[in-house]
Every structure is written in structure tokens, then in C-alpha cells.
PDB file of C-alpha atoms in Angstrom:
ATOM      1  CA  UNK A   1      -0.803  -0.581  20.421  1.00 69.00           C
ATOM      2  CA  UNK A   2       0.811  -3.323  18.363  1.00 81.00           C
ATOM      3  CA  UNK A   3      -0.800  -2.048  15.136  1.00 94.00           C
ATOM      4  CA  UNK A   4      -1.136  -4.747  12.466  1.00 97.00           C
ATOM      5  CA  UNK A   5       0.425  -8.097  13.318  1.00 97.00           C
ATOM      6  CA  UNK A   6       1.093 -10.741  10.678  1.00 98.00           C
ATOM      7  CA  UNK A   7       2.237 -14.301  11.202  1.00 97.00           C
ATOM      8  CA  UNK A   8       4.263 -16.122  10.088  1.00 97.00           C
ATOM      9  CA  UNK A   9       7.033 -13.847   8.766  1.00 97.00           C
ATOM     10  CA  UNK A  10       8.439 -16.551   6.493  1.00 97.00           C
ATOM     11  CA  UNK A  11       6.924 -19.729   5.079  1.00 97.00           C
ATOM     12  CA  UNK A  12       7.891 -22.374   2.544  1.00 97.00           C
ATOM     13  CA  UNK A  13       5.123 -24.545   1.133  1.00 97.00           C
ATOM     14  CA  UNK A  14       5.040 -27.420  -1.267  1.00 97.00           C
ATOM     15  CA  UNK A  15       2.773 -27.191  -4.301  1.00 98.00           C
ATOM     16  CA  UNK A  16      -0.722 -28.286  -3.352  1.00 97.00           C
ATOM     17  CA  UNK A  17      -0.416 -27.587   0.358  1.00 97.00           C
ATOM     18  CA  UNK A  18      -2.825 -25.236   2.079  1.00 96.00           C
ATOM     19  CA  UNK A  19      -2.155 -22.730   4.806  1.00 96.00           C
ATOM     20  CA  UNK A  20      -3.539 -19.670   6.550  1.00 98.00           C
ATOM     21  CA  UNK A  21      -1.745 -16.366   6.889  1.00 98.00           C
ATOM     22  CA  UNK A  22      -2.828 -14.646  10.078  1.00 98.00           C
ATOM     23  CA  UNK A  23      -3.526 -10.934  10.440  1.00 98.00           C
ATOM     24  CA  UNK A  24      -4.732  -9.064  13.501  1.00 98.00           C
ATOM     25  CA  UNK A  25      -5.108  -5.368  14.273  1.00 97.00           C
ATOM     26  CA  UNK A  26      -5.780  -3.689  17.605  1.00 95.00           C
ATOM     27  CA  UNK A  27      -6.778  -0.232  16.345  1.00 93.00           C
ATOM     28  CA  UNK A  28     -10.496  -0.979  15.925  1.00 93.00           C
ATOM     29  CA  UNK A  29     -10.202  -0.232  12.212  1.00 93.00           C
ATOM     30  CA  UNK A  30     -13.202  -0.945  10.027  1.00 93.00           C
ATOM     31  CA  UNK A  31     -11.322  -1.734   6.822  1.00 94.00           C
ATOM     32  CA  UNK A  32      -8.791  -4.497   6.274  1.00 96.00           C
ATOM     33  CA  UNK A  33      -7.096  -5.663   3.105  1.00 96.00           C
ATOM     34  CA  UNK A  34      -4.651  -8.228   1.830  1.00 98.00           C
ATOM     35  CA  UNK A  35      -2.094  -7.286  -0.812  1.00 97.00           C
ATOM     36  CA  UNK A  36       0.609  -9.241  -2.545  1.00 97.00           C
ATOM     37  CA  UNK A  37       3.768  -7.577  -3.785  1.00 96.00           C
ATOM     38  CA  UNK A  38       5.812  -8.944  -6.656  1.00 94.00           C
ATOM     39  CA  UNK A  39       8.858  -7.374  -8.335  1.00 86.00           C
ATOM     40  CA  UNK A  40       7.858  -4.871 -10.998  1.00 80.00           C
ATOM     41  CA  UNK A  41       4.147  -5.252 -10.287  1.00 82.00           C
ATOM     42  CA  UNK A  42       3.642  -3.246  -7.156  1.00 85.00           C
ATOM     43  CA  UNK A  43       1.041  -4.057  -4.557  1.00 93.00           C
ATOM     44  CA  UNK A  44      -2.021  -5.866  -5.861  1.00 94.00           C
ATOM     45  CA  UNK A  45      -5.218  -6.210  -3.870  1.00 94.00           C
ATOM     46  CA  UNK A  46      -6.305  -9.782  -3.159  1.00 97.00           C
ATOM     47  CA  UNK A  47      -9.344  -9.375  -0.869  1.00 97.00           C
ATOM     48  CA  UNK A  48     -10.662  -6.687   1.376  1.00 96.00           C
ATOM     49  CA  UNK A  49     -13.233  -6.215   4.125  1.00 96.00           C
ATOM     50  CA  UNK A  50     -15.271  -3.175   5.132  1.00 93.00           C
ATOM     51  CA  UNK A  51     -16.319  -4.613   8.468  1.00 94.00           C
ATOM     52  CA  UNK A  52     -16.919  -7.817  10.407  1.00 95.00           C
ATOM     53  CA  UNK A  53     -18.835 -10.297   8.286  1.00 95.00           C
ATOM     54  CA  UNK A  54     -18.296  -8.394   5.013  1.00 96.00           C
ATOM     55  CA  UNK A  55     -15.609  -9.278   2.489  1.00 97.00           C
ATOM     56  CA  UNK A  56     -15.105  -8.695  -1.213  1.00 95.00           C
ATOM     57  CA  UNK A  57     -12.683  -9.603  -3.970  1.00 95.00           C
ATOM     58  CA  UNK A  58      -9.866  -7.422  -5.126  1.00 93.00           C
ATOM     59  CA  UNK A  59      -7.766  -7.552  -8.279  1.00 91.00           C
ATOM     60  CA  UNK A  60      -6.213 -11.027  -7.859  1.00 96.00           C
ATOM     61  CA  UNK A  61      -8.542 -13.171  -5.670  1.00 97.00           C
ATOM     62  CA  UNK A  62      -8.161 -16.567  -7.352  1.00 96.00           C
ATOM     63  CA  UNK A  63      -6.658 -19.231  -5.113  1.00 96.00           C
ATOM     64  CA  UNK A  64      -7.329 -17.284  -1.910  1.00 98.00           C
ATOM     65  CA  UNK A  65     -10.164 -17.156   0.608  1.00 97.00           C
ATOM     66  CA  UNK A  66     -10.797 -14.742   3.452  1.00 98.00           C
ATOM     67  CA  UNK A  67     -13.222 -14.338   6.317  1.00 97.00           C
ATOM     68  CA  UNK A  68     -13.816 -11.572   8.855  1.00 97.00           C
ATOM     69  CA  UNK A  69     -15.582 -12.983  11.888  1.00 97.00           C
ATOM     70  CA  UNK A  70     -14.296 -10.219  14.189  1.00 97.00           C
ATOM     71  CA  UNK A  71     -13.163  -6.631  13.719  1.00 96.00           C
ATOM     72  CA  UNK A  72      -9.637  -7.574  14.768  1.00 97.00           C
ATOM     73  CA  UNK A  73      -8.851 -10.633  12.629  1.00 98.00           C
ATOM     74  CA  UNK A  74      -8.637 -11.095   8.867  1.00 98.00           C
ATOM     75  CA  UNK A  75      -6.956 -14.393   7.924  1.00 98.00           C
ATOM     76  CA  UNK A  76      -5.991 -15.241   4.352  1.00 98.00           C
ATOM     77  CA  UNK A  77      -6.251 -18.860   3.278  1.00 98.00           C
ATOM     78  CA  UNK A  78      -4.320 -20.394   0.417  1.00 97.00           C
ATOM     79  CA  UNK A  79      -6.415 -23.309  -0.764  1.00 92.00           C
ATOM     80  CA  UNK A  80      -3.861 -25.256  -2.830  1.00 96.00           C
ATOM     81  CA  UNK A  81      -0.535 -23.485  -3.083  1.00 97.00           C
ATOM     82  CA  UNK A  82       1.028 -22.929  -6.502  1.00 97.00           C
ATOM     83  CA  UNK A  83       4.478 -21.542  -7.420  1.00 97.00           C
ATOM     84  CA  UNK A  84       2.724 -18.471  -8.873  1.00 96.00           C
ATOM     85  CA  UNK A  85       1.701 -17.596  -5.319  1.00 97.00           C
ATOM     86  CA  UNK A  86       5.307 -17.091  -4.288  1.00 97.00           C
ATOM     87  CA  UNK A  87       5.246 -13.490  -3.122  1.00 97.00           C
ATOM     88  CA  UNK A  88       5.353 -11.108  -0.195  1.00 97.00           C
ATOM     89  CA  UNK A  89       1.935 -10.753   1.424  1.00 98.00           C
ATOM     90  CA  UNK A  90       0.902  -7.660   3.333  1.00 98.00           C
ATOM     91  CA  UNK A  91      -2.143  -7.201   5.507  1.00 98.00           C
ATOM     92  CA  UNK A  92      -3.307  -3.646   6.141  1.00 97.00           C
ATOM     93  CA  UNK A  93      -6.041  -1.828   8.032  1.00 95.00           C
ATOM     94  CA  UNK A  94      -7.499   1.664   8.039  1.00 92.00           C
ATOM     95  CA  UNK A  95     -10.351   3.744   9.364  1.00 88.00           C
ATOM     96  CA  UNK A  96     -12.568   6.495   7.970  1.00 80.00           C
ATOM     97  CA  UNK A  97     -12.891   8.157  11.362  1.00 76.00           C
ATOM     98  CA  UNK A  98     -11.786  11.757  11.112  1.00 65.00           C
ATOM     99  CA  UNK A  99     -12.645  12.015   7.404  1.00 61.00           C
ATOM    100  CA  UNK A 100     -11.864  14.176   5.480  1.00 59.00           C
ATOM    101  CA  UNK A 101      -8.801  15.453   7.313  1.00 58.00           C
ATOM    102  CA  UNK A 102      -8.070  12.448   9.507  1.00 58.00           C
ATOM    103  CA  UNK A 103      -5.368   9.889   8.951  1.00 59.00           C
ATOM    104  CA  UNK A 104      -7.202   7.382   6.846  1.00 73.00           C
ATOM    105  CA  UNK A 105      -4.378   5.787   4.967  1.00 86.00           C
ATOM    106  CA  UNK A 106      -3.625   2.114   5.448  1.00 92.00           C
ATOM    107  CA  UNK A 107      -1.351   0.837   8.191  1.00 94.00           C
ATOM    108  CA  UNK A 108       0.561  -2.240   7.066  1.00 97.00           C
ATOM    109  CA  UNK A 109       1.803  -5.297   8.846  1.00 97.00           C
ATOM    110  CA  UNK A 110       5.426  -6.315   8.404  1.00 97.00           C
ATOM    111  CA  UNK A 111       4.593  -8.910   5.765  1.00 97.00           C
ATOM    112  CA  UNK A 112       4.838 -12.650   5.153  1.00 97.00           C
ATOM    113  CA  UNK A 113       7.413 -13.899   2.666  1.00 97.00           C
ATOM    114  CA  UNK A 114       5.945 -17.020   1.088  1.00 97.00           C
ATOM    115  CA  UNK A 115       7.796 -19.416  -1.189  1.00 97.00           C
ATOM    116  CA  UNK A 116       5.964 -22.238  -2.946  1.00 97.00           C
ATOM    117  CA  UNK A 117       8.196 -24.977  -4.312  1.00 97.00           C
TER     118      UNK A 117
ATOM    119  CA  UNK B   1      -3.669   2.345 -19.371  1.00 72.00           C
ATOM    120  CA  UNK B   2      -2.758   1.509 -15.781  1.00 82.00           C
ATOM    121  CA  UNK B   3      -4.946   3.044 -13.102  1.00 88.00           C
ATOM    122  CA  UNK B   4      -1.923   4.537 -11.368  1.00 93.00           C
ATOM    123  CA  UNK B   5       1.410   5.143 -13.092  1.00 94.00           C
ATOM    124  CA  UNK B   6       4.774   6.159 -11.743  1.00 95.00           C
ATOM    125  CA  UNK B   7       8.244   6.548 -13.224  1.00 93.00           C
ATOM    126  CA  UNK B   8      10.189   3.659 -11.661  1.00 92.00           C
ATOM    127  CA  UNK B   9      13.470   5.641 -11.555  1.00 91.00           C
ATOM    128  CA  UNK B  10      15.918   5.357  -9.966  1.00 95.00           C
ATOM    129  CA  UNK B  11      16.327   9.036  -9.256  1.00 96.00           C
ATOM    130  CA  UNK B  12      19.911   9.512  -8.104  1.00 97.00           C
ATOM    131  CA  UNK B  13      20.378  12.876  -6.384  1.00 97.00           C
ATOM    132  CA  UNK B  14      23.103  14.379  -4.182  1.00 98.00           C
ATOM    133  CA  UNK B  15      22.472  15.212  -0.551  1.00 98.00           C
ATOM    134  CA  UNK B  16      20.789  18.562  -0.182  1.00 98.00           C
ATOM    135  CA  UNK B  17      19.136  18.462  -3.592  1.00 98.00           C
ATOM    136  CA  UNK B  18      15.459  18.996  -4.293  1.00 98.00           C
ATOM    137  CA  UNK B  19      13.693  16.186  -6.112  1.00 97.00           C
ATOM    138  CA  UNK B  20      10.132  15.781  -7.348  1.00 96.00           C
ATOM    139  CA  UNK B  21       8.087  12.765  -8.402  1.00 93.00           C
ATOM    140  CA  UNK B  22       4.826  12.698 -10.279  1.00 95.00           C
ATOM    141  CA  UNK B  23       2.126  10.071 -10.341  1.00 96.00           C
ATOM    142  CA  UNK B  24      -0.718   9.981 -12.867  1.00 96.00           C
ATOM    143  CA  UNK B  25      -4.086   8.343 -12.322  1.00 94.00           C
ATOM    144  CA  UNK B  26      -6.770   7.368 -14.805  1.00 92.00           C
ATOM    145  CA  UNK B  27     -10.009   7.661 -12.804  1.00 87.00           C
ATOM    146  CA  UNK B  28     -11.011  11.316 -12.856  1.00 84.00           C
ATOM    147  CA  UNK B  29     -13.460  10.743  -9.994  1.00 85.00           C
ATOM    148  CA  UNK B  30     -10.754   9.599  -7.565  1.00 84.00           C
ATOM    149  CA  UNK B  31     -11.166  11.248  -4.200  1.00 81.00           C
ATOM    150  CA  UNK B  32      -8.324  10.220  -1.904  1.00 87.00           C
ATOM    151  CA  UNK B  33      -4.598  10.300  -2.574  1.00 92.00           C
ATOM    152  CA  UNK B  34      -1.546   9.335  -0.570  1.00 94.00           C
ATOM    153  CA  UNK B  35       2.199   8.989  -0.740  1.00 96.00           C
ATOM    154  CA  UNK B  36       3.803   6.011   0.958  1.00 97.00           C
ATOM    155  CA  UNK B  37       7.439   5.237   1.551  1.00 97.00           C
ATOM    156  CA  UNK B  38       8.818   1.703   1.375  1.00 97.00           C
ATOM    157  CA  UNK B  39      12.294   0.702   2.445  1.00 96.00           C
ATOM    158  CA  UNK B  40      13.919  -2.420   1.031  1.00 93.00           C
ATOM    159  CA  UNK B  41      12.264  -5.588   2.355  1.00 91.00           C
ATOM    160  CA  UNK B  42       9.987  -3.596   4.653  1.00 95.00           C
ATOM    161  CA  UNK B  43       6.309  -2.742   4.682  1.00 96.00           C
ATOM    162  CA  UNK B  44       4.980   0.457   3.086  1.00 97.00           C
ATOM    163  CA  UNK B  45       4.507   3.319   5.541  1.00 96.00           C
ATOM    164  CA  UNK B  46       2.229   6.293   5.085  1.00 94.00           C
ATOM    165  CA  UNK B  47       4.252   9.412   4.325  1.00 95.00           C
ATOM    166  CA  UNK B  48       1.414  11.855   3.806  1.00 92.00           C
ATOM    167  CA  UNK B  49      -2.091  12.272   2.539  1.00 90.00           C
ATOM    168  CA  UNK B  50      -2.569  14.617  -0.422  1.00 91.00           C
ATOM    169  CA  UNK B  51      -5.215  17.293  -0.044  1.00 85.00           C
ATOM    170  CA  UNK B  52      -6.821  19.299  -2.826  1.00 86.00           C
ATOM    171  CA  UNK B  53      -5.187  22.524  -1.645  1.00 87.00           C
ATOM    172  CA  UNK B  54      -1.771  20.914  -1.386  1.00 88.00           C
ATOM    173  CA  UNK B  55      -0.023  20.233   1.886  1.00 91.00           C
ATOM    174  CA  UNK B  56       3.391  20.316   3.432  1.00 93.00           C
ATOM    175  CA  UNK B  57       5.070  18.286   6.145  1.00 93.00           C
ATOM    176  CA  UNK B  58       8.555  19.509   6.924  1.00 96.00           C
ATOM    177  CA  UNK B  59      10.722  18.966   3.845  1.00 97.00           C
ATOM    178  CA  UNK B  60       7.916  17.182   1.983  1.00 97.00           C
ATOM    179  CA  UNK B  61       5.254  18.887  -0.128  1.00 97.00           C
ATOM    180  CA  UNK B  62       2.397  17.099  -1.868  1.00 96.00           C
ATOM    181  CA  UNK B  63       0.260  18.594  -4.619  1.00 96.00           C
ATOM    182  CA  UNK B  64      -2.845  17.439  -6.474  1.00 94.00           C
ATOM    183  CA  UNK B  65      -3.669  18.517 -10.015  1.00 94.00           C
ATOM    184  CA  UNK B  66      -7.167  17.274 -10.787  1.00 92.00           C
ATOM    185  CA  UNK B  67      -7.314  18.835 -14.255  1.00 92.00           C
ATOM    186  CA  UNK B  68      -4.275  16.876 -15.431  1.00 93.00           C
ATOM    187  CA  UNK B  69      -4.937  13.934 -13.098  1.00 94.00           C
ATOM    188  CA  UNK B  70      -1.647  13.712 -11.309  1.00 94.00           C
ATOM    189  CA  UNK B  71      -0.214  14.097  -7.848  1.00 96.00           C
ATOM    190  CA  UNK B  72       3.307  15.135  -7.014  1.00 97.00           C
ATOM    191  CA  UNK B  73       5.744  14.807  -4.148  1.00 97.00           C
ATOM    192  CA  UNK B  74       8.535  17.318  -3.645  1.00 97.00           C
ATOM    193  CA  UNK B  75      11.407  16.583  -1.279  1.00 98.00           C
ATOM    194  CA  UNK B  76      13.645  19.490  -0.306  1.00 98.00           C
ATOM    195  CA  UNK B  77      17.129  19.254   1.209  1.00 98.00           C
ATOM    196  CA  UNK B  78      17.359  15.497   0.519  1.00 98.00           C
ATOM    197  CA  UNK B  79      18.930  13.331   3.211  1.00 98.00           C
ATOM    198  CA  UNK B  80      20.658   9.973   2.839  1.00 98.00           C
ATOM    199  CA  UNK B  81      17.826   8.546   4.915  1.00 97.00           C
ATOM    200  CA  UNK B  82      15.306   9.604   2.248  1.00 98.00           C
ATOM    201  CA  UNK B  83      16.599   6.800   0.012  1.00 98.00           C
ATOM    202  CA  UNK B  84      13.613   4.508  -0.491  1.00 97.00           C
ATOM    203  CA  UNK B  85      10.838   3.679  -2.912  1.00 97.00           C
ATOM    204  CA  UNK B  86       7.928   6.125  -2.940  1.00 98.00           C
ATOM    205  CA  UNK B  87       4.499   4.696  -3.708  1.00 97.00           C
ATOM    206  CA  UNK B  88       1.568   6.690  -4.981  1.00 96.00           C
ATOM    207  CA  UNK B  89      -1.884   5.530  -3.831  1.00 95.00           C
ATOM    208  CA  UNK B  90      -5.284   6.461  -5.232  1.00 93.00           C
ATOM    209  CA  UNK B  91      -8.770   5.655  -3.946  1.00 89.00           C
ATOM    210  CA  UNK B  92     -11.221   5.741  -6.859  1.00 84.00           C
ATOM    211  CA  UNK B  93     -14.494   7.378  -5.924  1.00 78.00           C
ATOM    212  CA  UNK B  94     -17.296   4.994  -5.051  1.00 75.00           C
ATOM    213  CA  UNK B  95     -14.968   2.128  -4.149  1.00 79.00           C
ATOM    214  CA  UNK B  96     -13.258   0.945  -1.012  1.00 81.00           C
ATOM    215  CA  UNK B  97     -10.161  -0.073  -2.928  1.00 85.00           C
ATOM    216  CA  UNK B  98      -6.830   1.663  -2.647  1.00 89.00           C
ATOM    217  CA  UNK B  99      -4.787   1.313  -5.835  1.00 91.00           C
ATOM    218  CA  UNK B 100      -1.010   1.405  -5.502  1.00 93.00           C
ATOM    219  CA  UNK B 101       1.475   2.526  -8.115  1.00 94.00           C
ATOM    220  CA  UNK B 102       4.574   0.418  -8.658  1.00 94.00           C
ATOM    221  CA  UNK B 103       6.755   3.047  -6.998  1.00 95.00           C
ATOM    222  CA  UNK B 104       9.591   5.439  -7.771  1.00 96.00           C
ATOM    223  CA  UNK B 105      12.980   4.579  -6.387  1.00 96.00           C
ATOM    224  CA  UNK B 106      15.062   7.383  -4.905  1.00 98.00           C
ATOM    225  CA  UNK B 107      18.756   7.161  -4.083  1.00 97.00           C
ATOM    226  CA  UNK B 108      20.320  10.075  -2.242  1.00 98.00           C
ATOM    227  CA  UNK B 109      24.073  10.081  -2.709  1.00 97.00           C
ATOM    228  CA  UNK B 110      26.683  11.400  -0.274  1.00 95.00           C
TER     229      UNK B 110
END
């Protein structure tokens, strides 16, 4: 199993450009989330999904869109990039199978380092 | 008050020492708790879940204190390779969201 795969690993955008960060998981996990990590602020939830076709906003959703057309894929779209979106983005997935003693913590992808200039 | 709070550290300890971190949470109805480890410029990785009765995995012991609303992580016989940032994670009851603390940095010194 590859786990959670994120692409690209690095990206530089100009202010106003749009782009899509890709995320795919091959573990048949129900839940997927996008986090951003900034120095001193920890991981903040952008959007999450509890299954194909179902998404919801997290703590910092403005400027981002998501969709979940399949169980495997959960892309994050930046609509019009701003310097404040310079960050490290992590996609993660988890399952509730095996609750309450199963391993139901999130598995993370390796991240996308995004710089907006 | 933040939903999840951790002492940022750094905790500098010699090899072989025992070190403990605490993490406090504000939602008394929280039901799931975890400790993650994050190395510099890497993704967070699940270290262990935290069960109500406490649990141990090798040199690592996790405890939950619901009355005082905190979880703890104890590392015995610290190794150089334990140097990392340790993230506390809480899942508030009734939500699908996992809330991360900002992390506690540990440096194990030779």
C-alpha cells in the first residue's frame, strides 16, 4: 500500500493564480482531511470529508474548495492564491473500522510546501 | 482558551532520562485522544492512541485524566532518535474533527 500520496511536493505560485493540490489514498478510508501547518500555529483543519460526496468546512476554509467524488481522491483547490496561503499542506485519511480499540488515528501524506509570491 | 494546549518546550534531556509531557483540552466531552510524533520537515506520524485505562507501548506510556482534562506522554530511557516534536490530538465528541495541539519539542542530548 502506498498510503496517502500528495502531489506536488513543492509549488511556487504567483498571487492570483489557482491550482489544485492532489491527494489520494489506497486504504479505503472513509475520512479524509486537509490541514495547513504554519510556524507557531500547529495544524489547522481546512476541509474534511466523511465519505464520497460529503465534505464540510474546518477551521480555516476561506480561499479553498474541495470535492470528494471517489473514496480514494480528495483534491484541494486554491481559487486565487494569496501570500497568506504560503504554508505546508497535509492531506490525511483515517477509518473508524475497529473502533474502539482499532487504529483510527489519521495517516498523513508527506505534504506540499506552497509558496505564494 | 485554546481547545488543545501544549507546552512548546524545548525539553532538553540527556540520553537515558525519563521525560513527560502534558496536554490539556477544553472540551470535557472529548472521546478520542492521540499522540503524534513529527520530525523536522516531515509529516506527523501516529505514535499511540490514548485509552481511558492508560496504555503502554515499549518505552512510551500514555495516560488520560478526564477529571482534570489532560493527557500525558511518558518516555522512559530516552534515545537520541526520540528527538522530535510531539503533537497532542483530541477528537471532540459529536464531531468528526481532530484538533491538533501546537506540539512540544523534545531534544535528547548525548
